[in-house]
Amino acid sequence: MTVSAETMDQVAALTKEILEARFGQDFVFDPILVMSRIDQYGDEYLEIKVVYDGDVKALDPGWTVGMEWRTWDALDKIGAPGLPASYGFVEKSDWEAGPPK
């Protein structure tokens, strides 16, 4: 199964909506990248990278670690494969700097 671009766009929009509802105007979440991956068992799942701009101390890890279960039902309705999805957060300055040299 290959995830459609439309499904990936829906997942990114859902992720942004949930994050903005929790963190309001304290952060900018952009871009949100959704990538199809295959796990060690050959099953497809979604890897979601969230690039954020804001005070990292205010990005509550106790809350963000729960993104998988916070989005579970909505992702299931969209038809996203491999629940739960995998979420990662990257600070904008690190994202813009690129990979280590």
XYZ file of C-alpha atoms in Angstrom:
101
model
C 0.000 0.000 0.000
C 1.275 3.430 -0.839
C -0.085 6.418 1.038
C -1.598 9.032 -1.247
C -0.441 12.648 -1.260
C -3.983 13.604 -0.212
C -3.790 11.381 2.881
C -0.374 12.798 3.790
C -1.747 16.342 3.446
C -4.695 15.425 5.692
C -2.344 13.976 8.314
C -0.186 17.134 8.242
C -3.265 19.375 8.577
C -4.643 17.279 11.449
C -1.286 17.358 13.230
C -1.059 21.138 12.874
C -4.628 21.603 14.111
C -4.013 19.521 17.245
C -0.726 21.277 18.031
C -2.146 24.758 17.500
C -5.143 23.928 19.705
C -2.750 22.985 22.523
C 0.007 25.575 22.086
C -1.900 28.479 20.536
C 0.195 31.343 19.244
C 3.293 30.382 21.265
C 4.647 28.282 18.384
C 4.704 28.128 14.625
C 4.545 24.547 13.344
C 5.838 24.599 9.774
C 6.640 22.529 7.879
C 4.997 19.314 8.980
C 6.428 16.495 6.900
C 4.582 13.205 6.505
C 6.564 10.312 5.062
C 5.612 6.724 4.348
C 7.994 4.209 5.920
C 8.257 0.424 6.142
C 8.982 -1.179 9.512
C 11.139 -4.242 10.179
C 8.111 -6.507 9.571
C 7.342 -5.038 6.147
C 4.365 -3.011 7.382
C 3.810 0.552 6.245
C 3.480 3.387 8.773
C 3.729 7.168 8.769
C 6.685 9.110 10.101
C 5.737 12.687 10.928
C 8.386 15.362 11.465
C 7.156 18.594 12.996
C 9.399 21.619 12.596
C 8.592 24.201 15.256
C 9.577 27.755 16.043
C 9.170 28.902 19.632
C 10.586 28.516 23.125
C 11.621 24.878 23.423
C 11.062 25.067 27.201
C 7.350 25.664 26.530
C 7.032 22.617 24.233
C 5.753 20.224 26.887
C 7.358 16.808 26.220
C 4.851 15.167 28.542
C 2.159 16.271 26.099
C 3.959 15.888 22.756
C 5.045 12.313 23.527
C 1.342 11.429 23.414
C 0.781 12.583 19.829
C 0.446 8.962 18.687
C -2.588 8.251 20.844
C -3.949 11.811 20.529
C -4.268 11.339 16.768
C -5.097 7.629 16.660
C -8.867 7.859 15.974
C -8.598 10.709 13.481
C -5.775 8.997 11.575
C -7.793 5.796 11.459
C -10.732 7.705 9.918
C -8.409 9.217 7.300
C -7.170 5.722 6.449
C -3.561 6.258 7.487
C -1.566 3.006 7.662
C 0.437 1.621 10.527
C -1.174 3.123 13.571
C 0.266 4.544 15.674
C 2.212 6.971 13.563
C 5.702 8.055 14.590
C 6.145 11.724 15.592
C 9.368 13.686 15.892
C 9.923 17.356 16.701
C 12.753 19.443 15.255
C 13.581 23.002 16.263
C 13.464 25.377 13.287
C 17.058 26.562 13.772
C 18.266 22.935 13.655
C 16.131 22.257 10.588
C 17.512 25.282 8.742
C 21.096 24.366 9.683
C 20.692 21.016 7.916
C 22.354 17.751 8.789
C 25.607 17.755 10.777
C 28.707 18.096 8.629
